[in-house]
Amino acid sequence: DMSCLRELVFPAVMIPGDIMIMPLDYWWLSQTNSLPPDVVRGCVEETILLYSFQLRDRQRPTFAFENIGILSCQDNVLCMQFHCSCITGLEIQDTWVALLLT
């Protein structure tokens, strides 16, 4: 049911034309928390489902993901704030650039 998403604000984010948008890589994400990729995928899917039910019921919960970050809805804006350790773990090759871009 998409009706619960209508109230959310989707801020315009300018993405440079040379940046490729790719689907979430569960294997890559699993490398930061020692869980198998299928478990990470299941967690992501269950979280999205649970969060959509909460939005439908006009609730604005905050989810904290150990070693990953915090998902929250403030002023009708959905936001994922990643922990620095997660970002640096995923972007080992160029840590400072990764931290600056988030």
PDB file of C-alpha atoms in Angstrom:
ATOM      1  CA  ASP A   1       0.000   0.000   0.000  1.00  0.00           C
ATOM      2  CA  MET A   2       1.771   3.123  -1.258  1.00  0.00           C
ATOM      3  CA  SER A   3      -0.686   5.590   0.309  1.00  0.00           C
ATOM      4  CA  CYS A   4       1.419   5.838   3.475  1.00  0.00           C
ATOM      5  CA  LEU A   5       4.362   7.141   1.428  1.00  0.00           C
ATOM      6  CA  ARG A   6       2.466  10.095  -0.041  1.00  0.00           C
ATOM      7  CA  GLU A   7       3.014  12.216   3.071  1.00  0.00           C
ATOM      8  CA  LEU A   8       6.772  11.742   3.054  1.00  0.00           C
ATOM      9  CA  VAL A   9       8.978  14.393   1.553  1.00  0.00           C
ATOM     10  CA  PHE A  10      11.481  13.180  -1.005  1.00  0.00           C
ATOM     11  CA  PRO A  11      14.174  15.868  -1.136  1.00  0.00           C
ATOM     12  CA  ALA A  12      15.733  16.433  -4.531  1.00  0.00           C
ATOM     13  CA  VAL A  13      19.252  15.074  -4.517  1.00  0.00           C
ATOM     14  CA  MET A  14      21.536  16.037  -7.340  1.00  0.00           C
ATOM     15  CA  ILE A  15      23.577  13.056  -8.443  1.00  0.00           C
ATOM     16  CA  PRO A  16      26.350  13.801 -10.930  1.00  0.00           C
ATOM     17  CA  GLY A  17      25.749  12.214 -14.323  1.00  0.00           C
ATOM     18  CA  ASP A  18      28.843  10.034 -14.139  1.00  0.00           C
ATOM     19  CA  ILE A  19      27.721   8.224 -10.958  1.00  0.00           C
ATOM     20  CA  MET A  20      26.046   4.903 -11.581  1.00  0.00           C
ATOM     21  CA  ILE A  21      23.140   3.933  -9.322  1.00  0.00           C
ATOM     22  CA  MET A  22      23.365   0.253  -8.455  1.00  0.00           C
ATOM     23  CA  PRO A  23      21.181  -2.116  -6.433  1.00  0.00           C
ATOM     24  CA  LEU A  24      22.159  -2.807  -2.850  1.00  0.00           C
ATOM     25  CA  ASP A  25      24.997  -5.327  -2.715  1.00  0.00           C
ATOM     26  CA  TYR A  26      24.095  -7.591   0.209  1.00  0.00           C
ATOM     27  CA  TRP A  27      27.403  -9.461   0.084  1.00  0.00           C
ATOM     28  CA  TRP A  28      29.339  -6.209   0.322  1.00  0.00           C
ATOM     29  CA  LEU A  29      27.179  -4.993   3.208  1.00  0.00           C
ATOM     30  CA  SER A  30      27.565  -8.334   4.972  1.00  0.00           C
ATOM     31  CA  GLN A  31      31.329  -7.792   5.117  1.00  0.00           C
ATOM     32  CA  THR A  32      30.882  -5.066   7.761  1.00  0.00           C
ATOM     33  CA  ASN A  33      28.821  -7.126  10.191  1.00  0.00           C
ATOM     34  CA  SER A  34      29.859 -10.795   9.748  1.00  0.00           C
ATOM     35  CA  LEU A  35      26.349 -11.927   8.751  1.00  0.00           C
ATOM     36  CA  PRO A  36      25.801 -14.015   5.619  1.00  0.00           C
ATOM     37  CA  PRO A  37      24.407 -12.064   2.629  1.00  0.00           C
ATOM     38  CA  ASP A  38      21.090 -13.953   2.687  1.00  0.00           C
ATOM     39  CA  VAL A  39      20.598 -12.974   6.338  1.00  0.00           C
ATOM     40  CA  VAL A  40      21.388  -9.330   5.495  1.00  0.00           C
ATOM     41  CA  ARG A  41      18.889  -9.433   2.606  1.00  0.00           C
ATOM     42  CA  GLY A  42      16.227 -10.911   4.886  1.00  0.00           C
ATOM     43  CA  CYS A  43      16.877  -8.257   7.520  1.00  0.00           C
ATOM     44  CA  VAL A  44      16.623  -5.462   4.947  1.00  0.00           C
ATOM     45  CA  GLU A  45      13.375  -6.851   3.513  1.00  0.00           C
ATOM     46  CA  GLU A  46      11.805  -7.379   6.955  1.00  0.00           C
ATOM     47  CA  THR A  47      12.845  -3.890   8.050  1.00  0.00           C
ATOM     48  CA  ILE A  48      11.290  -2.303   4.965  1.00  0.00           C
ATOM     49  CA  LEU A  49       8.082  -4.248   5.540  1.00  0.00           C
ATOM     50  CA  LEU A  50       7.933  -3.368   9.246  1.00  0.00           C
ATOM     51  CA  TYR A  51       8.741   0.274   8.550  1.00  0.00           C
ATOM     52  CA  SER A  52       6.028   0.502   5.883  1.00  0.00           C
ATOM     53  CA  PHE A  53       3.469  -0.843   8.381  1.00  0.00           C
ATOM     54  CA  GLN A  54       4.589   1.760  10.920  1.00  0.00           C
ATOM     55  CA  LEU A  55       4.254   4.566   8.356  1.00  0.00           C
ATOM     56  CA  ARG A  56       0.807   3.316   7.368  1.00  0.00           C
ATOM     57  CA  ASP A  57      -0.244   3.560  11.029  1.00  0.00           C
ATOM     58  CA  ARG A  58       1.128   7.145  11.202  1.00  0.00           C
ATOM     59  CA  GLN A  59       4.014   6.163  13.465  1.00  0.00           C
ATOM     60  CA  ARG A  60       7.535   7.502  12.958  1.00  0.00           C
ATOM     61  CA  PRO A  61       9.853   4.947  14.577  1.00  0.00           C
ATOM     62  CA  THR A  62      13.624   5.057  14.598  1.00  0.00           C
ATOM     63  CA  PHE A  63      15.530   1.877  13.799  1.00  0.00           C
ATOM     64  CA  ALA A  64      19.104   1.407  14.994  1.00  0.00           C
ATOM     65  CA  PHE A  65      21.188  -1.153  13.123  1.00  0.00           C
ATOM     66  CA  GLU A  66      24.249  -2.324  15.020  1.00  0.00           C
ATOM     67  CA  ASN A  67      27.445  -1.624  13.069  1.00  0.00           C
ATOM     68  CA  ILE A  68      25.440  -0.019  10.233  1.00  0.00           C
ATOM     69  CA  GLY A  69      23.476   3.094  11.179  1.00  0.00           C
ATOM     70  CA  ILE A  70      20.137   4.667  12.104  1.00  0.00           C
ATOM     71  CA  LEU A  71      16.987   4.860   9.984  1.00  0.00           C
ATOM     72  CA  SER A  72      14.598   7.612  11.050  1.00  0.00           C
ATOM     73  CA  CYS A  73      11.755   9.775   9.809  1.00  0.00           C
ATOM     74  CA  GLN A  74      11.925  13.404  10.905  1.00  0.00           C
ATOM     75  CA  ASP A  75       9.585  16.096   9.590  1.00  0.00           C
ATOM     76  CA  ASN A  76       8.288  13.549   7.044  1.00  0.00           C
ATOM     77  CA  VAL A  77      11.785  13.018   5.610  1.00  0.00           C
ATOM     78  CA  LEU A  78      13.134   9.471   5.657  1.00  0.00           C
ATOM     79  CA  CYS A  79      16.842   9.452   6.482  1.00  0.00           C
ATOM     80  CA  MET A  80      19.514   6.767   6.842  1.00  0.00           C
ATOM     81  CA  GLN A  81      22.570   7.875   8.804  1.00  0.00           C
ATOM     82  CA  PHE A  82      25.435   5.425   8.507  1.00  0.00           C
ATOM     83  CA  HIS A  83      27.963   4.906  11.291  1.00  0.00           C
ATOM     84  CA  CYS A  84      31.473   6.032  10.356  1.00  0.00           C
ATOM     85  CA  SER A  85      32.785   2.526  11.039  1.00  0.00           C
ATOM     86  CA  CYS A  86      30.336   1.057   8.496  1.00  0.00           C
ATOM     87  CA  ILE A  87      31.354   3.570   5.845  1.00  0.00           C
ATOM     88  CA  THR A  88      35.056   3.084   6.402  1.00  0.00           C
ATOM     89  CA  GLY A  89      34.582  -0.694   6.406  1.00  0.00           C
ATOM     90  CA  LEU A  90      32.841  -0.545   3.046  1.00  0.00           C
ATOM     91  CA  GLU A  91      35.166   2.020   1.514  1.00  0.00           C
ATOM     92  CA  ILE A  92      38.568   0.799   2.696  1.00  0.00           C
ATOM     93  CA  GLN A  93      40.238   1.926  -0.520  1.00  0.00           C
ATOM     94  CA  ASP A  94      39.426   5.622  -0.099  1.00  0.00           C
ATOM     95  CA  THR A  95      38.154   6.164   3.451  1.00  0.00           C
ATOM     96  CA  TRP A  96      38.377   9.959   3.577  1.00  0.00           C
ATOM     97  CA  VAL A  97      36.466  10.423   0.330  1.00  0.00           C
ATOM     98  CA  ALA A  98      33.778   7.993   1.515  1.00  0.00           C
ATOM     99  CA  LEU A  99      33.355   9.848   4.800  1.00  0.00           C
ATOM    100  CA  LEU A 100      33.174  13.232   3.095  1.00  0.00           C
ATOM    101  CA  LEU A 101      30.519  12.052   0.646  1.00  0.00           C
ATOM    102  CA  THR A 102      28.128  10.845   3.348  1.00  0.00           C
TER     103      THR A 102
END
